[in-house]
JSON list of N, CA and C in Angstrom, two decimals:
[
{"chain": "V", "resi": 1, "resn": "LEU", "atom": "N", "xyz": [-35.74, -9.11, -24.23]},
{"chain": "V", "resi": 1, "resn": "LEU", "atom": "CA", "xyz": [-34.83, -7.99, -24.21]},
{"chain": "V", "resi": 1, "resn": "LEU", "atom": "C", "xyz": [-34.64, -7.50, -22.78]},
{"chain": "V", "resi": 2, "resn": "PHE", "atom": "N", "xyz": [-33.45, -7.03, -22.49]},
{"chain": "V", "resi": 2, "resn": "PHE", "atom": "CA", "xyz": [-33.22, -6.42, -21.19]},
{"chain": "V", "resi": 2, "resn": "PHE", "atom": "C", "xyz": [-32.28, -5.24, -21.35]},
{"chain": "V", "resi": 3, "resn": "TRP", "atom": "N", "xyz": [-32.35, -4.33, -20.42]},
{"chain": "V", "resi": 3, "resn": "TRP", "atom": "CA", "xyz": [-31.53, -3.13, -20.43]},
{"chain": "V", "resi": 3, "resn": "TRP", "atom": "C", "xyz": [-30.40, -3.31, -19.44]},
{"chain": "V", "resi": 4, "resn": "ASN", "atom": "N", "xyz": [-29.15, -3.21, -19.88]},
{"chain": "V", "resi": 4, "resn": "ASN", "atom": "CA", "xyz": [-28.02, -3.39, -18.97]},
{"chain": "V", "resi": 4, "resn": "ASN", "atom": "C", "xyz": [-27.41, -2.07, -18.54]},
{"chain": "V", "resi": 5, "resn": "GLY", "atom": "N", "xyz": [-28.06, -0.97, -18.84]},
{"chain": "V", "resi": 5, "resn": "GLY", "atom": "CA", "xyz": [-27.57, 0.34, -18.48]},
{"chain": "V", "resi": 5, "resn": "GLY", "atom": "C", "xyz": [-26.90, 1.07, -19.62]},
{"chain": "V", "resi": 6, "resn": "SER", "atom": "N", "xyz": [-26.44, 0.34, -20.63]},
{"chain": "V", "resi": 6, "resn": "SER", "atom": "CA", "xyz": [-25.76, 0.95, -21.77]},
{"chain": "V", "resi": 6, "resn": "SER", "atom": "C", "xyz": [-26.49, 0.70, -23.09]},
{"chain": "V", "resi": 7, "resn": "PHE", "atom": "N", "xyz": [-27.08, -0.49, -23.22]},
{"chain": "V", "resi": 7, "resn": "PHE", "atom": "CA", "xyz": [-27.74, -0.84, -24.47]},
{"chain": "V", "resi": 7, "resn": "PHE", "atom": "C", "xyz": [-28.74, -1.96, -24.21]},
{"chain": "V", "resi": 8, "resn": "TRP", "atom": "N", "xyz": [-29.63, -2.15, -25.16]},
{"chain": "V", "resi": 8, "resn": "TRP", "atom": "CA", "xyz": [-30.60, -3.24, -25.08]},
{"chain": "V", "resi": 8, "resn": "TRP", "atom": "C", "xyz": [-29.94, -4.49, -25.63]},
{"chain": "V", "resi": 9, "resn": "ALA", "atom": "N", "xyz": [-30.17, -5.63, -24.98]},
{"chain": "V", "resi": 9, "resn": "ALA", "atom": "CA", "xyz": [-29.62, -6.89, -25.45]},
{"chain": "V", "resi": 9, "resn": "ALA", "atom": "C", "xyz": [-30.70, -7.97, -25.36]},
{"chain": "V", "resi": 10, "resn": "LYS", "atom": "N", "xyz": [-30.69, -8.85, -26.30]},
{"chain": "V", "resi": 10, "resn": "LYS", "atom": "CA", "xyz": [-31.62, -9.97, -26.31]},
{"chain": "V", "resi": 10, "resn": "LYS", "atom": "C", "xyz": [-30.96, -11.14, -25.59]},
{"chain": "V", "resi": 11, "resn": "THR", "atom": "N", "xyz": [-31.62, -11.69, -24.61]},
{"chain": "V", "resi": 11, "resn": "THR", "atom": "CA", "xyz": [-31.07, -12.81, -23.85]},
{"chain": "V", "resi": 11, "resn": "THR", "atom": "C", "xyz": [-30.81, -13.99, -24.77]},
{"chain": "V", "resi": 12, "resn": "GLY", "atom": "N", "xyz": [-29.62, -14.55, -24.68]},
{"chain": "V", "resi": 12, "resn": "GLY", "atom": "CA", "xyz": [-29.26, -15.70, -25.50]},
{"chain": "V", "resi": 12, "resn": "GLY", "atom": "C", "xyz": [-28.63, -15.33, -26.83]},
{"chain": "V", "resi": 13, "resn": "SER", "atom": "N", "xyz": [-28.58, -14.05, -27.15]},
{"chain": "V", "resi": 13, "resn": "SER", "atom": "CA", "xyz": [-27.98, -13.65, -28.42]},
{"chain": "V", "resi": 13, "resn": "SER", "atom": "C", "xyz": [-26.48, -13.43, -28.25]},
{"chain": "V", "resi": 14, "resn": "ILE", "atom": "N", "xyz": [-25.77, -13.52, -29.33]},
{"chain": "V", "resi": 14, "resn": "ILE", "atom": "CA", "xyz": [-24.33, -13.29, -29.31]},
{"chain": "V", "resi": 14, "resn": "ILE", "atom": "C", "xyz": [-24.08, -11.85, -29.70]},
{"chain": "V", "resi": 15, "resn": "THR", "atom": "N", "xyz": [-23.35, -11.15, -28.87]},
{"chain": "V", "resi": 15, "resn": "THR", "atom": "CA", "xyz": [-23.03, -9.75, -29.13]},
{"chain": "V", "resi": 15, "resn": "THR", "atom": "C", "xyz": [-21.52, -9.60, -29.16]},
{"chain": "V", "resi": 16, "resn": "SER", "atom": "N", "xyz": [-21.01, -8.86, -30.11]},
{"chain": "V", "resi": 16, "resn": "SER", "atom": "CA", "xyz": [-19.57, -8.64, -30.15]},
{"chain": "V", "resi": 16, "resn": "SER", "atom": "C", "xyz": [-19.30, -7.17, -30.39]},
{"chain": "V", "resi": 17, "resn": "VAL", "atom": "N", "xyz": [-18.18, -6.73, -29.89]},
{"chain": "V", "resi": 17, "resn": "VAL", "atom": "CA", "xyz": [-17.74, -5.36, -30.09]},
{"chain": "V", "resi": 17, "resn": "VAL", "atom": "C", "xyz": [-16.36, -5.41, -30.72]},
{"chain": "V", "resi": 18, "resn": "GLY", "atom": "N", "xyz": [-16.22, -4.86, -31.89]},
{"chain": "V", "resi": 18, "resn": "GLY", "atom": "CA", "xyz": [-14.94, -4.87, -32.58]},
{"chain": "V", "resi": 18, "resn": "GLY", "atom": "C", "xyz": [-14.09, -3.68, -32.18]},
{"chain": "V", "resi": 19, "resn": "GLU", "atom": "N", "xyz": [-12.79, -3.84, -32.30]},
{"chain": "V", "resi": 19, "resn": "GLU", "atom": "CA", "xyz": [-11.88, -2.74, -32.02]},
{"chain": "V", "resi": 19, "resn": "GLU", "atom": "C", "xyz": [-11.81, -1.82, -33.22]},
{"chain": "V", "resi": 20, "resn": "ILE", "atom": "N", "xyz": [-11.62, -0.55, -32.97]},
{"chain": "V", "resi": 20, "resn": "ILE", "atom": "CA", "xyz": [-11.45, 0.41, -34.05]},
{"chain": "V", "resi": 20, "resn": "ILE", "atom": "C", "xyz": [-10.09, 0.14, -34.69]},
{"chain": "V", "resi": 21, "resn": "GLY", "atom": "N", "xyz": [-10.08, 0.02, -36.01]},
{"chain": "V", "resi": 21, "resn": "GLY", "atom": "CA", "xyz": [-8.83, -0.23, -36.72]},
{"chain": "V", "resi": 21, "resn": "GLY", "atom": "C", "xyz": [-8.45, -1.70, -36.76]},
{"chain": "V", "resi": 22, "resn": "SER", "atom": "N", "xyz": [-9.33, -2.60, -36.36]},
{"chain": "V", "resi": 22, "resn": "SER", "atom": "CA", "xyz": [-9.00, -4.02, -36.32]},
{"chain": "V", "resi": 22, "resn": "SER", "atom": "C", "xyz": [-9.15, -4.70, -37.68]},
{"chain": "V", "resi": 23, "resn": "PHE", "atom": "N", "xyz": [-9.53, -3.94, -38.71]},
{"chain": "V", "resi": 23, "resn": "PHE", "atom": "CA", "xyz": [-9.76, -4.54, -40.01]},
{"chain": "V", "resi": 23, "resn": "PHE", "atom": "C", "xyz": [-8.48, -4.70, -40.82]},
{"chain": "V", "resi": 24, "resn": "ASN", "atom": "N", "xyz": [-7.41, -4.04, -40.42]},
{"chain": "V", "resi": 24, "resn": "ASN", "atom": "CA", "xyz": [-6.15, -4.10, -41.17]},
{"chain": "V", "resi": 24, "resn": "ASN", "atom": "C", "xyz": [-5.09, -4.92, -40.46]},
{"chain": "V", "resi": 25, "resn": "LYS", "atom": "N", "xyz": [-5.51, -5.96, -39.75]},
{"chain": "V", "resi": 25, "resn": "LYS", "atom": "CA", "xyz": [-4.55, -6.80, -39.03]},
{"chain": "V", "resi": 25, "resn": "LYS", "atom": "C", "xyz": [-3.84, -7.73, -40.00]},
{"chain": "V", "resi": 26, "resn": "LYS", "atom": "N", "xyz": [-2.54, -7.96, -39.77]},
{"chain": "V", "resi": 26, "resn": "LYS", "atom": "CA", "xyz": [-1.76, -8.85, -40.63]},
{"chain": "V", "resi": 26, "resn": "LYS", "atom": "C", "xyz": [-1.75, -10.25, -40.03]},
{"chain": "V", "resi": 27, "resn": "LEU", "atom": "N", "xyz": [-2.20, -11.22, -40.80]},
{"chain": "V", "resi": 27, "resn": "LEU", "atom": "CA", "xyz": [-2.24, -12.62, -40.38]},
{"chain": "V", "resi": 27, "resn": "LEU", "atom": "C", "xyz": [-0.84, -13.21, -40.41]},
{"chain": "V", "resi": 28, "resn": "ILE", "atom": "N", "xyz": [-0.42, -13.82, -39.31]},
{"chain": "V", "resi": 28, "resn": "ILE", "atom": "CA", "xyz": [0.89, -14.46, -39.25]},
{"chain": "V", "resi": 28, "resn": "ILE", "atom": "C", "xyz": [0.78, -15.92, -39.64]},
{"chain": "V", "resi": 29, "resn": "LYS", "atom": "N", "xyz": [-0.15, -16.66, -38.98]},
{"chain": "V", "resi": 29, "resn": "LYS", "atom": "CA", "xyz": [-0.32, -18.08, -39.30]},
{"chain": "V", "resi": 29, "resn": "LYS", "atom": "C", "xyz": [-1.68, -18.57, -38.83]},
{"chain": "V", "resi": 30, "resn": "VAL", "atom": "N", "xyz": [-2.04, -19.75, -39.33]},
{"chain": "V", "resi": 30, "resn": "VAL", "atom": "CA", "xyz": [-3.27, -20.43, -38.96]},
{"chain": "V", "resi": 30, "resn": "VAL", "atom": "C", "xyz": [-2.87, -21.76, -38.35]},
{"chain": "V", "resi": 31, "resn": "VAL", "atom": "N", "xyz": [-3.40, -22.06, -37.15]},
{"chain": "V", "resi": 31, "resn": "VAL", "atom": "CA", "xyz": [-3.08, -23.33, -36.49]},
{"chain": "V", "resi": 31, "resn": "VAL", "atom": "C", "xyz": [-4.36, -24.08, -36.16]},
{"chain": "V", "resi": 32, "resn": "ASP", "atom": "N", "xyz": [-4.24, -25.42, -36.03]},
{"chain": "V", "resi": 32, "resn": "ASP", "atom": "CA", "xyz": [-5.39, -26.25, -35.66]},
{"chain": "V", "resi": 32, "resn": "ASP", "atom": "C", "xyz": [-5.47, -26.37, -34.14]},
{"chain": "V", "resi": 33, "resn": "MET", "atom": "N", "xyz": [-6.38, -27.20, -33.64]},
{"chain": "V", "resi": 33, "resn": "MET", "atom": "CA", "xyz": [-6.61, -27.36, -32.21]},
{"chain": "V", "resi": 33, "resn": "MET", "atom": "C", "xyz": [-5.39, -27.90, -31.47]},
{"chain": "V", "resi": 34, "resn": "LEU", "atom": "N", "xyz": [-4.49, -28.59, -32.16]},
{"chain": "V", "resi": 34, "resn": "LEU", "atom": "CA", "xyz": [-3.29, -29.14, -31.54]},
{"chain": "V", "resi": 34, "resn": "LEU", "atom": "C", "xyz": [-2.08, -28.22, -31.65]},
{"chain": "V", "resi": 35, "resn": "GLY", "atom": "N", "xyz": [-2.28, -27.04, -32.25]},
{"chain": "V", "resi": 35, "resn": "GLY", "atom": "CA", "xyz": [-1.20, -26.07, -32.37]},
{"chain": "V", "resi": 35, "resn": "GLY", "atom": "C", "xyz": [-0.32, -26.25, -33.59]},
{"chain": "V", "resi": 36, "resn": "ARG", "atom": "N", "xyz": [-0.73, -27.14, -34.49]},
{"chain": "V", "resi": 36, "resn": "ARG", "atom": "CA", "xyz": [0.05, -27.36, -35.71]},
{"chain": "V", "resi": 36, "resn": "ARG", "atom": "C", "xyz": [-0.34, -26.35, -36.77]},
{"chain": "V", "resi": 37, "resn": "GLU", "atom": "N", "xyz": [0.65, -25.76, -37.43]},
{"chain": "V", "resi": 37, "resn": "GLU", "atom": "CA", "xyz": [0.37, -24.82, -38.50]},
{"chain": "V", "resi": 37, "resn": "GLU", "atom": "C", "xyz": [-0.31, -25.57, -39.64]},
{"chain": "V", "resi": 38, "resn": "THR", "atom": "N", "xyz": [-1.36, -25.01, -40.19]},
{"chain": "V", "resi": 38, "resn": "THR", "atom": "CA", "xyz": [-2.15, -25.69, -41.21]},
{"chain": "V", "resi": 38, "resn": "THR", "atom": "C", "xyz": [-2.70, -24.70, -42.21]},
{"chain": "V", "resi": 39, "resn": "SER", "atom": "N", "xyz": [-3.24, -25.23, -43.29]},
{"chain": "V", "resi": 39, "resn": "SER", "atom": "CA", "xyz": [-3.95, -24.39, -44.25]},
{"chain": "V", "resi": 39, "resn": "SER", "atom": "C", "xyz": [-5.42, -24.33, -43.83]},
{"chain": "V", "resi": 40, "resn": "ILE", "atom": "N", "xyz": [-6.18, -23.46, -44.47]},
{"chain": "V", "resi": 40, "resn": "ILE", "atom": "CA", "xyz": [-7.59, -23.31, -44.11]},
{"chain": "V", "resi": 40, "resn": "ILE", "atom": "C", "xyz": [-8.38, -24.47, -44.71]},
{"chain": "V", "resi": 41, "resn": "ASN", "atom": "N", "xyz": [-8.96, -25.30, -43.84]},
{"chain": "V", "resi": 41, "resn": "ASN", "atom": "CA", "xyz": [-9.74, -26.46, -44.25]},
{"chain": "V", "resi": 41, "resn": "ASN", "atom": "C", "xyz": [-11.17, -26.31, -43.74]},
{"chain": "V", "resi": 42, "resn": "ILE", "atom": "N", "xyz": [-12.11, -26.95, -44.42]},
{"chain": "V", "resi": 42, "resn": "ILE", "atom": "CA", "xyz": [-13.50, -26.90, -43.98]},
{"chain": "V", "resi": 42, "resn": "ILE", "atom": "C", "xyz": [-13.74, -27.94, -42.88]},
{"chain": "V", "resi": 43, "resn": "ASN", "atom": "N", "xyz": [-14.81, -27.74, -42.11]},
{"chain": "V", "resi": 43, "resn": "ASN", "atom": "CA", "xyz": [-15.22, -28.62, -41.01]},
{"chain": "V", "resi": 43, "resn": "ASN", "atom": "C", "xyz": [-14.11, -28.79, -39.97]},
{"chain": "V", "resi": 44, "resn": "GLN", "atom": "N", "xyz": [-13.48, -27.69, -39.61]},
{"chain": "V", "resi": 44, "resn": "GLN", "atom": "CA", "xyz": [-12.37, -27.74, -38.66]},
{"chain": "V", "resi": 44, "resn": "GLN", "atom": "C", "xyz": [-12.34, -26.43, -37.88]},
{"chain": "V", "resi": 45, "resn": "THR", "atom": "N", "xyz": [-12.02, -26.52, -36.58]},
{"chain": "V", "resi": 45, "resn": "THR", "atom": "CA", "xyz": [-11.82, -25.33, -35.77]},
{"chain": "V", "resi": 45, "resn": "THR", "atom": "C", "xyz": [-10.38, -24.89, -35.93]},
{"chain": "V", "resi": 46, "resn": "LEU", "atom": "N", "xyz": [-10.20, -23.62, -36.28]},
{"chain": "V", "resi": 46, "resn": "LEU", "atom": "CA", "xyz": [-8.87, -23.08, -36.53]},
{"chain": "V", "resi": 46, "resn": "LEU", "atom": "C", "xyz": [-8.65, -21.82, -35.71]},
{"chain": "V", "resi": 47, "resn": "PHE", "atom": "N", "xyz": [-7.39, -21.53, -35.42]},
{"chain": "V", "resi": 47, "resn": "PHE", "atom": "CA", "xyz": [-7.00, -20.33, -34.71]},
{"chain": "V", "resi": 47, "resn": "PHE", "atom": "C", "xyz": [-6.17, -19.46, -35.65]},
{"chain": "V", "resi": 48, "resn": "PHE", "atom": "N", "xyz": [-6.61, -18.22, -35.86]},
{"chain": "V", "resi": 48, "resn": "PHE", "atom": "CA", "xyz": [-5.92, -17.27, -36.72]},
{"chain": "V", "resi": 48, "resn": "PHE", "atom": "C", "xyz": [-5.10, -16.36, -35.81]},
{"chain": "V", "resi": 49, "resn": "ILE", "atom": "N", "xyz": [-3.79, -16.37, -35.99]},
{"chain": "V", "resi": 49, "resn": "ILE", "atom": "CA", "xyz": [-2.88, -15.60, -35.14]},
{"chain": "V", "resi": 49, "resn": "ILE", "atom": "C", "xyz": [-2.38, -14.40, -35.93]},
{"chain": "V", "resi": 50, "resn": "TYR", "atom": "N", "xyz": [-2.59, -13.20, -35.34]},
{"chain": "V", "resi": 50, "resn": "TYR", "atom": "CA", "xyz": [-2.26, -11.96, -36.02]},
{"chain": "V", "resi": 50, "resn": "TYR", "atom": "C", "xyz": [-1.00, -11.31, -35.44]},
{"chain": "V", "resi": 51, "resn": "GLU", "atom": "N", "xyz": [-0.41, -10.41, -36.22]},
{"chain": "V", "resi": 51, "resn": "GLU", "atom": "CA", "xyz": [0.84, -9.75, -35.88]},
{"chain": "V", "resi": 51, "resn": "GLU", "atom": "C", "xyz": [0.75, -8.95, -34.57]},
{"chain": "V", "resi": 52, "resn": "ASP", "atom": "N", "xyz": [-0.42, -8.39, -34.26]},
{"chain": "V", "resi": 52, "resn": "ASP", "atom": "CA", "xyz": [-0.56, -7.59, -33.04]},
{"chain": "V", "resi": 52, "resn": "ASP", "atom": "C", "xyz": [-0.78, -8.42, -31.79]},
{"chain": "V", "resi": 53, "resn": "GLY", "atom": "N", "xyz": [-0.73, -9.76, -31.92]},
{"chain": "V", "resi": 53, "resn": "GLY", "atom": "CA", "xyz": [-0.86, -10.65, -30.77]},
{"chain": "V", "resi": 53, "resn": "GLY", "atom": "C", "xyz": [-2.26, -11.17, -30.54]},
{"chain": "V", "resi": 54, "resn": "THR", "atom": "N", "xyz": [-3.23, -10.73, -31.31]},
{"chain": "V", "resi": 54, "resn": "THR", "atom": "CA", "xyz": [-4.59, -11.22, -31.14]},
{"chain": "V", "resi": 54, "resn": "THR", "atom": "C", "xyz": [-4.75, -12.58, -31.79]},
{"chain": "V", "resi": 55, "resn": "VAL", "atom": "N", "xyz": [-5.66, -13.38, -31.23]},
{"chain": "V", "resi": 55, "resn": "VAL", "atom": "CA", "xyz": [-5.96, -14.71, -31.74]},
{"chain": "V", "resi": 55, "resn": "VAL", "atom": "C", "xyz": [-7.46, -14.79, -31.95]},
{"chain": "V", "resi": 56, "resn": "GLU", "atom": "N", "xyz": [-7.87, -15.27, -33.10]},
{"chain": "V", "resi": 56, "resn": "GLU", "atom": "CA", "xyz": [-9.28, -15.39, -33.45]},
{"chain": "V", "resi": 56, "resn": "GLU", "atom": "C", "xyz": [-9.60, -16.87, -33.69]},
{"chain": "V", "resi": 57, "resn": "LYS", "atom": "N", "xyz": [-10.56, -17.40, -32.96]},
{"chain": "V", "resi": 57, "resn": "LYS", "atom": "CA", "xyz": [-10.97, -18.80, -33.11]},
{"chain": "V", "resi": 57, "resn": "LYS", "atom": "C", "xyz": [-12.16, -18.85, -34.06]},
{"chain": "V", "resi": 58, "resn": "ARG", "atom": "N", "xyz": [-12.07, -19.70, -35.08]},
{"chain": "V", "resi": 58, "resn": "ARG", "atom": "CA", "xyz": [-13.15, -19.83, -36.05]},
{"chain": "V", "resi": 58, "resn": "ARG", "atom": "C", "xyz": [-13.40, -21.30, -36.36]},
{"chain": "V", "resi": 59, "resn": "TYR", "atom": "N", "xyz": [-14.67, -21.63, -36.55]},
{"chain": "V", "resi": 59, "resn": "TYR", "atom": "CA", "xyz": [-15.02, -22.96, -37.07]},
{"chain": "V", "resi": 59, "resn": "TYR", "atom": "C", "xyz": [-15.36, -22.77, -38.53]},
{"chain": "V", "resi": 60, "resn": "MET", "atom": "N", "xyz": [-14.59, -23.39, -39.39]},
{"chain": "V", "resi": 60, "resn": "MET", "atom": "CA", "xyz": [-14.75, -23.23, -40.82]},
{"chain": "V", "resi": 60, "resn": "MET", "atom": "C", "xyz": [-15.72, -24.30, -41.32]},
{"chain": "V", "resi": 61, "resn": "LYS", "atom": "N", "xyz": [-16.99, -23.92, -41.52]},
{"chain": "V", "resi": 61, "resn": "LYS", "atom": "CA", "xyz": [-17.98, -24.91, -41.94]},
{"chain": "V", "resi": 61, "resn": "LYS", "atom": "C", "xyz": [-18.19, -24.97, -43.45]},
{"chain": "V", "resi": 62, "resn": "ASP", "atom": "N", "xyz": [-17.74, -23.95, -44.18]},
{"chain": "V", "resi": 62, "resn": "ASP", "atom": "CA", "xyz": [-17.83, -24.01, -45.63]},
{"chain": "V", "resi": 62, "resn": "ASP", "atom": "C", "xyz": [-16.71, -23.16, -46.23]},
{"chain": "V", "resi": 63, "resn": "ARG", "atom": "N", "xyz": [-16.66, -23.03, -47.50]},
{"chain": "V", "resi": 63, "resn": "ARG", "atom": "CA", "xyz": [-15.57, -22.34, -48.18]},
{"chain": "V", "resi": 63, "resn": "ARG", "atom": "C", "xyz": [-15.75, -20.82, -48.21]},
{"chain": "V", "resi": 64, "resn": "LYS", "atom": "N", "xyz": [-16.80, -20.27, -47.61]},
{"chain": "V", "resi": 64, "resn": "LYS", "atom": "CA", "xyz": [-17.04, -18.82, -47.61]},
{"chain": "V", "resi": 64, "resn": "LYS", "atom": "C", "xyz": [-16.36, -18.20, -46.40]},
{"chain": "V", "resi": 65, "resn": "TYR", "atom": "N", "xyz": [-15.12, -17.81, -46.53]},
{"chain": "V", "resi": 65, "resn": "TYR", "atom": "CA", "xyz": [-14.39, -17.15, -45.45]},
{"chain": "V", "resi": 65, "resn": "TYR", "atom": "C", "xyz": [-13.79, -15.94, -45.97]}
]
């Protein structure tokens, strides 16, 4: 653990900070690594593109999404 001045963090851990109100984003489309629009498939890296311009990269390893 180390102190960065604002919070304690564990070295090597993944930390994320979500935006307030980011839970009601409207999904526009899902694309694969080559930019082709696709459906949600397992064992594939996909990019979720939202109406507000944000893009979320996810690796879909199982059907629990």
